[in-house]
Amino acid sequence: MIGQIVIVGAGQGGFQAAASLRQEGYDGRIILIGEEPEAPYQRPPLSKAYMKTGDAGQLALRPAAFYDTNAIELRKGTRVDAIDRRAQRIQIGDEDLAYDHLILATGTRNMRPPIAGLENTRDLRTLADAAALRDALARAERIGVIGGGFIGLEYAAVARAAGHHVTVAEAGARLMGRAVSSQMSDRFAQKHGEMGTDIRLASPVAAVTPDGMTLADGTQISADFVLLAAGVVPNVELALDAGLDVDNGIVVGNTLLTSDPSISVLGDCACFPDPATGRLVRLESVQAATDHARLIAKRLVTGDQSAYRAVPWFWSDQSDWKLQIAGLAEATDAAETLPDGTVLRLKGDQVTAVETVNNARAHMRTRKGMGQGSILTKEDFVSAQV
Amino acid sequence: MAKITFVQPGGASQTVEAREGDSIMQTALAHSIDGIFAECGGAMMCATCHCYIDDDRTGAASEGEQDMLECAEDEVRDTSRLSCQITVTEGLDGLIVHLPVPVE
Ligand SMILES: Cc1cc2nc3c(=O)[nH]c(=O)nc-3n(C[C@H](O)[C@H](O)[C@H](O)COP(=O)(O)OP(=O)(O)OC[C@H]3O[C@@H](n4cnc5c(N)ncnc54)[C@H](O)[C@@H]3O)c2cc1C
């Protein structure tokens, strides 16, 4: 078996890889290295429960003792600077560390679009960001949000429910445009509008000042602070410098291995073949990070070379609506709304994804059906409507 | 503080001191109880913290929880619950939580 496994990035996926390696029975050294000062924690609550309650105690993925108990050498607050593939070593400042297998789990960082005055915005990616945002929220009256994606909208919903004036400026023609059907975008635009949030579509932000933001058409929106939630970019620099393939993420094959047989990649920073279509995709979800991690751990410990084939799923909580997505649609897939509000994404007759609001049953049935490898068609859902 | 007892399918049991305000799922993770995976971290997006509780003090599962339970990998019973949805209070002292037989 492999002597020493190093995991770079101690987030959702890096943690899961370490935990799964032990579950699979690996008894060599595991070194889990993360730049953030905290032990691995969950990000999804940062824009949801944590933003409401401020209770950071509920975020940790495992209590501190877990790492000792499982002999996982967790090195917090430590940044990996480079990979020397020939020597199979990574560099951390002056120190270097050998690996027999390396798992890259470096995640993403906020994308910084070319907007004047961007230094006046705040991020929401880490616990430190979220804590600062909560403090700012307590002192603010008017809040601007750049980007009508999941994180911007979740934050807007929390801020609005707490009585703040919130304006969301989205450059695209609709909300969450990369991830959901236009029907679902419209429903959420209406929902946020009814809550009293000012949603501005097709409104790129041209400039940010300490007093607010200016839209491309010249409209001034006054705000005590502005949240930047315009998407993320994958942390690929380590891989790129080491000569690995990078294409909107670190490229891996269907067993999540790079062209270097000693390096695997998982989670937000991985660009991998979608099991359903074979096209290269990069997903930002807890599901991808954890399912990737489990597959890699199994491969390393048991030698199982099975291809990755987990069904993608995702959720977003906005006010009292829980949006759930099962499967993965391409932008060009059709969309059809059923009487109960379920939106089917379709390639011809075949259902590629199902979008639901507060309908866990339909969501889970889809996941189960797709997980069993069945091809789901519209009929499967229409017959379940009554 | 409340004492919670976790019972494995084989009968082995472990009694732990649970922190009030934590969920039963968090209590299980904190004490490395086998059989609770908690993939989604308590967001009610998976059913990998499934357990059996035969005790009125925990109330009934919500509709959303029941929908998730329907899709649990392991055997679903009348007493099935998602342990992430039950918050520990002093009133739950002595609670007994049975874990499902692992699949695979
Ligand atoms: C506010 C917010 C809300 C979200 N909500 C949801 C949701 O509702 N549902 C959902 O499915 N997903 C959600 N996500 C996305 C989800 O959190 C991510 O998909 C998941 O965390 C990805 O895991 P990961 O391990 O790939 O990356 P991360 O969890 O981001 O971990 C990467 C880690 O690597 C570290 N790192 C990077 N480079 C280095 C280096 N050179 N050396 C050392 N360490 C390094 C970083 O500091 C970071 O800690 C949300 C994300 C955010 C920010």
Coordinates of C-alpha atoms and ligand atoms in Angstrom, one line a residue:
Chain A
M1 CA 0.0 0.0 0.0
I2 CA 1.0 3.7 -0.4
G3 CA 3.2 5.0 2.4
Q4 CA 2.3 8.6 2.7
I5 CA -0.6 10.6 1.3
V6 CA -0.6 14.4 1.3
I7 CA -3.8 16.3 0.8
V8 CA -3.5 20.0 -0.2
G9 CA -6.6 21.9 0.9
A10 CA -8.4 21.2 4.1
G11 CA -12.0 22.1 3.1
Q12 CA -15.0 19.9 2.5
G13 CA -13.4 17.5 0.0
G14 CA -9.9 17.4 1.6
F15 CA -11.4 16.5 4.9
Q16 CA -13.6 13.8 3.3
A17 CA -10.6 12.3 1.5
A18 CA -8.7 11.9 4.8
A19 CA -11.8 10.5 6.6
S20 CA -12.6 8.1 3.8
L21 CA -9.0 6.9 3.5
R22 CA -9.2 5.8 7.1
Q23 CA -12.7 4.3 6.6
E24 CA -11.3 2.2 3.8
G25 CA -8.6 0.9 6.1
Y26 CA -5.6 2.9 5.0
D27 CA -3.0 2.8 7.7
G28 CA -0.2 4.9 6.3
R29 CA 0.5 8.6 7.1
I30 CA -2.1 11.2 6.1
I31 CA -1.1 14.8 6.0
L32 CA -3.9 17.2 5.5
I33 CA -2.7 20.8 4.8
G34 CA -4.9 23.8 4.7
E35 CA -4.3 27.5 4.5
E36 CA -7.2 28.6 6.7
P37 CA -6.7 28.9 10.5
E38 CA -9.7 26.6 11.3
A39 CA -10.0 22.9 11.2
P40 CA -12.2 21.8 8.2
Y41 CA -15.7 23.3 8.4
Q42 CA -18.8 23.5 6.2
R43 CA -19.2 26.5 3.9
P44 CA -22.9 26.1 3.0
P45 CA -24.2 27.4 6.4
L46 CA -22.0 30.6 6.0
S47 CA -24.7 32.2 3.8
K48 CA -27.6 30.4 5.6
A49 CA -27.8 29.4 9.3
Y50 CA -24.5 31.0 10.4
M51 CA -25.4 34.3 8.8
K52 CA -28.6 34.4 10.9
T53 CA -27.3 33.0 14.2
G54 CA -23.5 33.7 14.2
D55 CA -23.0 30.3 15.8
A56 CA -19.6 29.1 14.5
G57 CA -19.7 26.1 16.8
Q58 CA -22.0 24.3 14.5
L59 CA -19.8 24.6 11.4
A60 CA -16.9 22.1 12.1
L61 CA -17.0 19.0 10.0
R62 CA -15.7 17.0 13.0
P63 CA -14.6 17.9 16.6
A64 CA -10.9 18.5 17.0
A65 CA -10.3 15.1 18.6
F66 CA -11.3 13.4 15.4
Y67 CA -8.0 14.1 13.8
D68 CA -5.9 12.7 16.6
T69 CA -8.1 9.7 17.0
N70 CA -7.8 8.9 13.3
A71 CA -4.1 9.8 13.0
I72 CA -4.8 12.5 10.5
E73 CA -1.9 15.1 10.6
L74 CA -3.8 18.3 10.2
R75 CA -1.7 21.3 9.4
K76 CA -3.8 24.4 9.7
G77 CA -2.8 27.9 8.6
T78 CA -0.3 26.4 6.2
R79 CA 0.0 27.2 2.5
V80 CA 1.6 24.9 0.0
D81 CA 3.7 26.8 -2.4
A82 CA 4.8 24.4 -5.1
I83 CA 4.9 20.8 -6.3
D84 CA 8.0 19.1 -7.5
R85 CA 6.6 16.1 -9.4
R86 CA 9.9 14.5 -10.3
A87 CA 11.0 14.4 -6.7
Q88 CA 7.4 13.8 -5.4
R89 CA 7.7 16.5 -2.9
I90 CA 5.7 19.6 -2.1
Q91 CA 7.1 22.9 -0.8
I92 CA 5.8 24.8 2.2
G93 CA 8.0 27.9 2.7
D94 CA 11.5 26.6 3.4
E95 CA 10.3 23.1 4.2
D96 CA 9.6 20.3 1.8
L97 CA 7.6 17.2 2.3
A98 CA 7.5 13.9 0.4
Y99 CA 4.4 12.3 -0.9
D100 CA 3.7 8.9 -2.4
H101 CA 0.3 10.2 -3.5
L102 CA -0.9 13.8 -3.7
I103 CA -4.5 14.8 -3.6
L104 CA -5.2 18.4 -4.8
A105 CA -8.3 19.8 -3.0
T106 CA -7.6 23.5 -3.3
G107 CA -11.2 24.7 -4.1
T108 CA -11.9 28.1 -5.5
R109 CA -11.6 31.8 -4.6
N110 CA -13.8 34.8 -5.4
M111 CA -13.7 36.0 -9.0
R112 CA -12.7 39.6 -9.2
P113 CA -14.3 41.1 -12.3
P114 CA -12.7 44.3 -13.7
I115 CA -14.9 46.8 -11.8
A116 CA -13.6 50.1 -10.6
G117 CA -13.4 50.4 -6.8
L118 CA -13.6 46.6 -6.2
E119 CA -11.5 47.1 -3.0
N120 CA -14.7 48.5 -1.5
T121 CA -16.5 45.2 -1.7
R122 CA -16.6 42.2 0.7
D123 CA -16.3 38.5 -0.1
L124 CA -18.2 35.5 1.3
R125 CA -16.1 32.4 0.9
T126 CA -14.5 31.7 4.3
L127 CA -15.6 31.8 7.9
A128 CA -13.5 34.9 8.3
D129 CA -15.4 36.6 5.5
A130 CA -18.7 35.5 6.9
A131 CA -17.9 36.8 10.4
A132 CA -16.8 40.2 9.0
L133 CA -20.0 40.3 6.9
R134 CA -22.2 39.6 10.0
D135 CA -20.5 42.4 11.9
A136 CA -21.0 44.8 8.9
L137 CA -24.6 43.7 8.6
A138 CA -25.4 44.6 12.2
R139 CA -24.3 48.2 11.5
A140 CA -25.7 48.6 8.0
E141 CA -29.0 49.7 6.7
R142 CA -28.6 49.4 2.9
I143 CA -26.7 46.6 1.3
G144 CA -25.7 46.1 -2.3
V145 CA -25.0 42.6 -3.8
I146 CA -23.0 42.1 -7.0
G147 CA -24.2 38.8 -8.6
G148 CA -27.6 37.1 -8.5
G149 CA -26.2 33.5 -8.1
F150 CA -26.8 31.2 -5.2
I151 CA -24.5 32.9 -2.6
G152 CA -25.6 36.4 -3.5
L153 CA -29.3 35.5 -3.3
E154 CA -28.9 33.4 -0.1
Y155 CA -27.2 36.4 1.6
A156 CA -29.8 38.8 0.2
A157 CA -32.6 36.7 1.6
V158 CA -31.0 36.7 5.1
A159 CA -30.3 40.4 5.0
R160 CA -33.7 41.3 3.8
A161 CA -35.4 39.1 6.4
A162 CA -33.4 41.0 9.0
G163 CA -35.0 44.2 7.8
H164 CA -32.3 45.7 5.6
H165 CA -32.7 47.4 2.2
V166 CA -31.1 45.0 -0.3
T167 CA -30.3 45.6 -4.0
V168 CA -29.0 42.7 -6.1
A169 CA -27.3 43.7 -9.3
E170 CA -27.0 40.8 -11.8
A171 CA -25.2 41.2 -15.1
G172 CA -27.1 38.4 -16.8
A173 CA -30.7 38.4 -18.0
R174 CA -31.8 36.2 -15.2
L175 CA -30.9 34.9 -11.7
M176 CA -28.8 31.8 -11.2
G177 CA -28.5 31.7 -15.0
R178 CA -25.7 29.1 -15.2
A179 CA -27.4 26.6 -13.0
V180 CA -31.2 26.6 -13.4
S181 CA -33.9 26.9 -16.0
S182 CA -35.3 30.3 -16.9
Q183 CA -38.6 29.2 -15.4
M184 CA -36.9 28.7 -12.0
S185 CA -35.0 31.9 -12.4
D186 CA -38.2 33.8 -12.9
R187 CA -39.9 32.2 -9.9
F188 CA -37.0 33.2 -7.7
A189 CA -36.9 36.7 -9.1
Q190 CA -40.6 37.0 -8.1
K191 CA -40.0 35.5 -4.7
H192 CA -37.2 38.0 -3.9
G193 CA -39.2 40.8 -5.3
E194 CA -42.1 39.9 -3.0
M195 CA -39.7 39.9 0.0
G196 CA -38.9 43.5 -0.9
T197 CA -35.5 42.9 -2.4
D198 CA -34.7 45.2 -5.3
I199 CA -33.5 42.8 -8.1
R200 CA -31.8 44.4 -11.1
L201 CA -31.3 42.1 -14.0
A202 CA -29.1 42.8 -17.0
S203 CA -27.4 45.3 -14.7
P204 CA -23.6 45.0 -14.7
V205 CA -22.0 47.0 -12.0
A206 CA -19.5 49.6 -13.4
A207 CA -18.1 50.9 -10.2
V208 CA -18.1 50.6 -6.4
T209 CA -17.5 53.3 -3.9
P210 CA -17.6 53.5 -0.1
D211 CA -21.2 54.9 -0.6
G212 CA -22.6 52.2 -2.9
M213 CA -22.4 51.0 -6.5
T214 CA -23.0 52.4 -9.9
L215 CA -24.7 50.3 -12.6
A216 CA -23.5 50.3 -16.2
D217 CA -26.5 52.5 -17.2
G218 CA -25.4 55.1 -14.7
T219 CA -28.0 54.3 -11.9
Q220 CA -26.6 55.0 -8.4
I221 CA -27.4 52.5 -5.7
S222 CA -26.5 53.7 -2.3
A223 CA -25.3 51.0 0.1
D224 CA -23.4 50.9 3.4
F225 CA -21.4 48.0 2.0
V226 CA -21.4 45.8 -1.2
L227 CA -21.0 42.1 -1.3
L228 CA -19.1 40.7 -4.2
A229 CA -20.7 37.4 -5.3
A230 CA -20.0 37.2 -9.0
G231 CA -18.7 33.7 -9.1
V232 CA -15.4 32.0 -8.4
V233 CA -12.3 30.9 -10.1
P234 CA -10.6 27.5 -9.3
N235 CA -7.3 27.5 -7.5
V236 CA -5.2 25.8 -10.2
E237 CA -1.9 27.6 -9.9
L238 CA -0.1 24.8 -8.1
A239 CA -1.1 22.4 -10.8
L240 CA -0.4 24.8 -13.6
D241 CA 3.1 25.5 -12.3
A242 CA 3.8 21.8 -12.0
G243 CA 2.9 21.3 -15.7
L244 CA -0.5 19.6 -15.2
D245 CA -3.4 20.1 -17.6
V246 CA -5.6 23.0 -16.6
D247 CA -8.8 24.0 -18.4
N248 CA -11.2 25.9 -16.0
G249 CA -10.0 23.5 -13.3
I250 CA -7.3 20.8 -13.0
V251 CA -8.1 18.2 -15.7
V252 CA -8.6 14.6 -14.6
G253 CA -9.8 11.4 -16.2
N254 CA -12.8 9.3 -15.2
T255 CA -11.0 8.0 -12.1
L256 CA -10.1 11.5 -11.0
L257 CA -6.4 11.0 -11.7
T258 CA -4.3 13.6 -13.5
S259 CA -1.9 12.6 -16.3
D260 CA 0.5 12.1 -13.4
P261 CA -0.4 8.7 -11.7
S262 CA 0.7 10.1 -8.3
I263 CA -1.7 13.1 -8.3
S264 CA -5.5 13.0 -7.9
V265 CA -7.8 16.0 -7.9
L266 CA -11.2 16.6 -6.3
G267 CA -14.0 19.0 -5.6
D268 CA -14.4 22.6 -6.8
C269 CA -11.0 22.8 -8.5
A270 CA -11.4 19.6 -10.5
C271 CA -12.4 19.5 -14.2
F272 CA -13.7 16.0 -14.8
P273 CA -15.7 14.1 -17.4
D274 CA -19.4 14.2 -16.6
P275 CA -20.5 10.6 -16.3
A276 CA -23.7 11.2 -18.3
T277 CA -22.3 13.0 -21.3
G278 CA -18.5 12.7 -21.1
R279 CA -18.0 16.4 -21.5
L280 CA -15.6 18.1 -19.1
V281 CA -17.3 19.8 -16.2
R282 CA -16.4 21.6 -13.0
L283 CA -19.0 21.5 -10.2
E284 CA -19.1 23.7 -7.1
S285 CA -21.0 21.5 -4.7
V286 CA -20.7 19.5 -1.5
Q287 CA -21.8 16.5 -3.4
A288 CA -19.0 16.6 -6.0
A289 CA -16.4 17.3 -3.3
T290 CA -17.4 14.4 -1.1
D291 CA -18.2 11.9 -3.8
H292 CA -14.9 12.6 -5.5
A293 CA -13.1 12.2 -2.2
R294 CA -14.7 8.8 -1.6
L295 CA -13.9 7.5 -5.0
I296 CA -10.2 8.6 -4.8
A297 CA -9.9 7.0 -1.3
K298 CA -11.3 3.8 -2.5
R299 CA -9.1 3.7 -5.5
L300 CA -6.0 4.4 -3.5
V301 CA -6.7 1.8 -0.8
T302 CA -8.4 -1.0 -2.7
G303 CA -7.0 -0.5 -6.2
D304 CA -10.6 -0.3 -7.5
Q305 CA -10.3 1.5 -10.9
S306 CA -14.1 2.1 -11.4
A307 CA -15.0 5.3 -13.2
Y308 CA -16.7 8.1 -11.3
R309 CA -20.4 8.0 -11.8
A310 CA -22.1 9.8 -8.9
V311 CA -25.4 11.7 -9.6
P312 CA -24.9 15.4 -9.1
W313 CA -27.2 17.1 -6.6
F314 CA -27.3 20.6 -5.1
W315 CA -29.4 22.7 -2.8
S316 CA -29.9 26.4 -2.0
D317 CA -32.0 27.8 0.9
Q318 CA -33.4 31.2 0.1
S319 CA -35.9 32.5 2.6
D320 CA -38.4 29.6 3.2
W321 CA -37.7 28.1 -0.2
K322 CA -35.4 25.1 -0.5
L323 CA -34.3 24.8 -4.1
Q324 CA -33.0 21.3 -5.0
I325 CA -31.4 20.1 -8.2
A326 CA -30.7 16.5 -9.1
G327 CA -28.8 15.6 -12.2
L328 CA -26.9 18.0 -14.5
A329 CA -28.4 19.9 -17.4
E330 CA -26.6 21.6 -20.3
A331 CA -27.6 25.2 -21.0
T332 CA -29.2 24.1 -24.2
D333 CA -31.5 21.4 -22.6
A334 CA -35.2 22.2 -22.8
A335 CA -37.2 23.0 -19.6
E336 CA -40.8 22.0 -18.9
T337 CA -42.7 22.9 -15.7
L338 CA -45.1 20.2 -14.4
P339 CA -48.4 21.1 -12.6
D340 CA -46.8 20.7 -9.1
G341 CA -44.0 23.1 -10.0
T342 CA -41.3 20.6 -10.7
V343 CA -39.1 21.7 -13.6
L344 CA -37.7 18.9 -15.8
R345 CA -34.7 19.6 -17.9
L346 CA -34.8 17.5 -21.1
K347 CA -32.5 16.3 -23.9
G348 CA -35.2 15.0 -26.3
D349 CA -37.2 12.5 -24.2
Q350 CA -34.5 12.0 -21.5
V351 CA -34.6 13.9 -18.2
T352 CA -31.1 15.3 -17.5
A353 CA -32.0 17.3 -14.4
V354 CA -34.9 18.0 -12.1
E355 CA -35.3 21.3 -10.3
T356 CA -37.8 21.4 -7.4
V357 CA -38.7 23.9 -4.6
N358 CA -39.7 22.4 -1.2
N359 CA -40.3 19.0 -2.7
A360 CA -37.7 16.7 -1.2
R361 CA -39.7 13.7 -2.4
A362 CA -39.4 14.4 -6.1
H363 CA -35.8 15.3 -5.6
M364 CA -34.8 12.2 -3.8
R365 CA -36.8 10.0 -6.2
T366 CA -34.8 11.5 -9.1
R367 CA -31.5 10.9 -7.3
K368 CA -32.4 7.3 -6.6
G369 CA -33.6 6.6 -10.1
M370 CA -30.6 8.2 -11.7
G371 CA -28.3 6.5 -9.2
Q372 CA -29.7 3.1 -10.2
G373 CA -28.6 3.9 -13.7
S374 CA -32.2 4.2 -15.1
I375 CA -32.8 6.6 -17.9
L376 CA -35.7 8.8 -16.7
T377 CA -38.2 10.2 -19.1
K378 CA -40.9 12.8 -18.8
E379 CA -43.4 9.9 -18.4
D380 CA -41.8 8.8 -15.1
F381 CA -42.7 12.2 -13.7
V382 CA -46.0 12.9 -15.3
S383 CA -47.5 9.7 -14.0
A384 CA -46.3 10.7 -10.5
Q385 CA -48.2 14.0 -10.6
V386 CA -51.6 12.7 -9.4
Chain B
M1 CA -26.0 17.7 29.6
A2 CA -28.0 14.7 28.6
K3 CA -26.9 11.0 28.4
I4 CA -27.6 9.4 25.1
T5 CA -27.0 5.8 24.3
F6 CA -26.2 4.6 20.8
V7 CA -26.8 0.9 20.1
Q8 CA -25.2 -0.8 17.1
P9 CA -27.1 -3.4 15.1
G10 CA -25.0 -6.2 16.8
G11 CA -26.0 -4.9 20.2
A12 CA -22.9 -3.1 21.3
S13 CA -23.8 0.1 23.0
Q14 CA -22.0 3.3 24.0
T15 CA -23.4 6.0 26.3
V16 CA -22.2 9.5 25.9
E17 CA -22.7 12.9 27.4
A18 CA -24.4 15.1 24.8
R19 CA -24.2 18.9 24.7
E20 CA -27.5 20.7 24.7
G21 CA -28.2 22.5 21.5
D22 CA -26.2 19.9 19.4
S23 CA -28.2 17.6 17.2
I24 CA -28.1 13.9 17.8
M25 CA -26.1 13.7 14.6
Q26 CA -23.4 16.1 15.9
T27 CA -23.3 14.1 19.2
A28 CA -22.7 10.9 17.3
L29 CA -19.9 12.6 15.2
A30 CA -18.3 14.1 18.3
H31 CA -18.0 10.6 19.8
S32 CA -17.1 8.8 16.6
I33 CA -20.2 6.6 16.7
D34 CA -20.1 4.1 13.8
G35 CA -23.0 4.2 11.3
I36 CA -23.6 8.0 11.3
F37 CA -22.0 9.5 8.2
A38 CA -23.8 12.8 7.9
E39 CA -22.7 13.6 4.4
C40 CA -24.6 16.8 4.0
G41 CA -23.8 18.2 7.4
G42 CA -27.4 18.5 8.6
A43 CA -28.9 20.3 5.6
M44 CA -31.5 17.5 5.2
M45 CA -30.0 16.7 1.8
C46 CA -29.1 13.1 2.4
A47 CA -30.3 10.3 4.7
T48 CA -26.9 9.1 5.9
C49 CA -27.6 10.1 9.6
H50 CA -30.5 7.7 9.7
C51 CA -31.3 6.1 13.0
Y52 CA -34.2 4.5 14.9
I53 CA -35.7 6.1 17.9
D54 CA -38.7 4.7 19.8
D55 CA -39.3 7.5 22.2
D56 CA -42.2 10.1 22.2
R57 CA -39.9 12.8 23.6
T58 CA -38.3 13.4 20.2
G59 CA -41.7 14.3 18.6
A60 CA -42.6 13.4 15.0
A61 CA -40.6 13.7 11.8
S62 CA -41.5 16.7 9.7
E63 CA -42.9 16.1 6.2
G64 CA -39.5 17.0 4.6
E65 CA -37.7 14.6 6.9
Q66 CA -40.2 11.8 6.0
D67 CA -39.6 12.4 2.3
M68 CA -35.8 12.1 2.8
L69 CA -36.3 9.0 5.0
E70 CA -38.2 7.3 2.2
C71 CA -35.0 7.3 0.3
A72 CA -32.6 6.1 3.0
E73 CA -30.3 3.4 1.8
D74 CA -30.9 1.2 4.9
E75 CA -34.2 -0.4 6.1
V76 CA -36.8 2.3 6.9
R77 CA -39.1 1.6 9.9
D78 CA -41.8 3.4 11.7
T79 CA -39.2 4.6 14.2
S80 CA -36.8 5.9 11.5
R81 CA -35.5 9.4 12.1
L82 CA -32.8 11.7 10.7
S83 CA -30.5 12.3 13.7
C84 CA -29.6 15.8 12.3
Q85 CA -33.2 16.9 12.9
I86 CA -33.3 16.2 16.7
T87 CA -31.8 18.7 19.0
V88 CA -30.5 17.6 22.4
T89 CA -32.2 19.0 25.4
E90 CA -32.0 18.0 29.1
G91 CA -35.4 16.5 28.6
L92 CA -33.9 13.9 26.3
D93 CA -31.6 12.5 29.0
G94 CA -31.5 8.7 28.7
L95 CA -32.5 8.6 25.1
I96 CA -31.7 5.4 23.2
V97 CA -30.7 5.6 19.6
H98 CA -30.5 2.5 17.4
L99 CA -28.3 2.5 14.3
P100 CA -29.2 0.7 11.1
V101 CA -27.5 -2.3 9.7
P102 CA -25.0 -1.0 7.2
V103 CA -25.7 -1.5 3.5
E104 CA -23.1 -3.1 1.1
Ligands
LIG1 C1 -21.2 30.8 1.2 C2 -21.2 29.5 0.5 C3 -22.4 28.8 0.4 C4 -22.4 27.5 -0.2 N1 -23.6 26.8 -0.2 C5 -23.6 25.6 -0.8 C6 -24.8 24.8 -0.8 O1 -25.9 25.2 -0.4 N2 -24.8 23.6 -1.4 C7 -23.6 23.1 -2.0 O2 -23.6 21.9 -2.4 N3 -22.5 23.8 -2.0 C8 -22.5 25.0 -1.4 N4 -21.3 25.8 -1.4 C9 -20.1 25.2 -2.1 C10 -19.4 24.2 -1.3 O3 -19.0 24.8 -0.1 C11 -18.1 23.8 -2.1 O4 -18.5 23.2 -3.3 C12 -17.2 22.9 -1.3 O5 -16.7 23.6 -0.1 C13 -16.0 22.5 -2.1 O6 -15.1 21.7 -1.4 P1 -13.6 21.7 -1.8 O7 -12.9 20.8 -0.8 O8 -13.4 21.5 -3.2 O9 -13.1 23.2 -1.6 P2 -13.1 24.1 -0.3 O10 -14.1 23.6 0.7 O11 -13.2 25.5 -0.7 O12 -11.6 23.9 0.3 C14 -10.5 24.3 -0.3 C15 -9.4 24.7 0.7 O13 -8.1 24.7 0.1 C16 -7.4 25.7 0.7 N5 -6.2 25.9 -0.1 C17 -6.3 26.5 -1.4 N6 -5.0 26.6 -1.9 C18 -4.2 26.1 -0.9 C19 -2.7 25.9 -0.9 N7 -1.9 26.3 -1.9 N8 -2.2 25.4 0.3 C20 -3.0 25.1 1.3 N9 -4.4 25.2 1.3 C21 -4.9 25.7 0.2 C22 -8.4 26.8 0.9 O14 -7.9 27.7 1.8 C23 -9.6 26.1 1.3 O15 -9.7 26.0 2.7 C24 -21.2 27.0 -0.8 C25 -20.0 27.8 -0.7 C26 -20.0 29.0 -0.1 C27 -18.7 29.8 -0.1

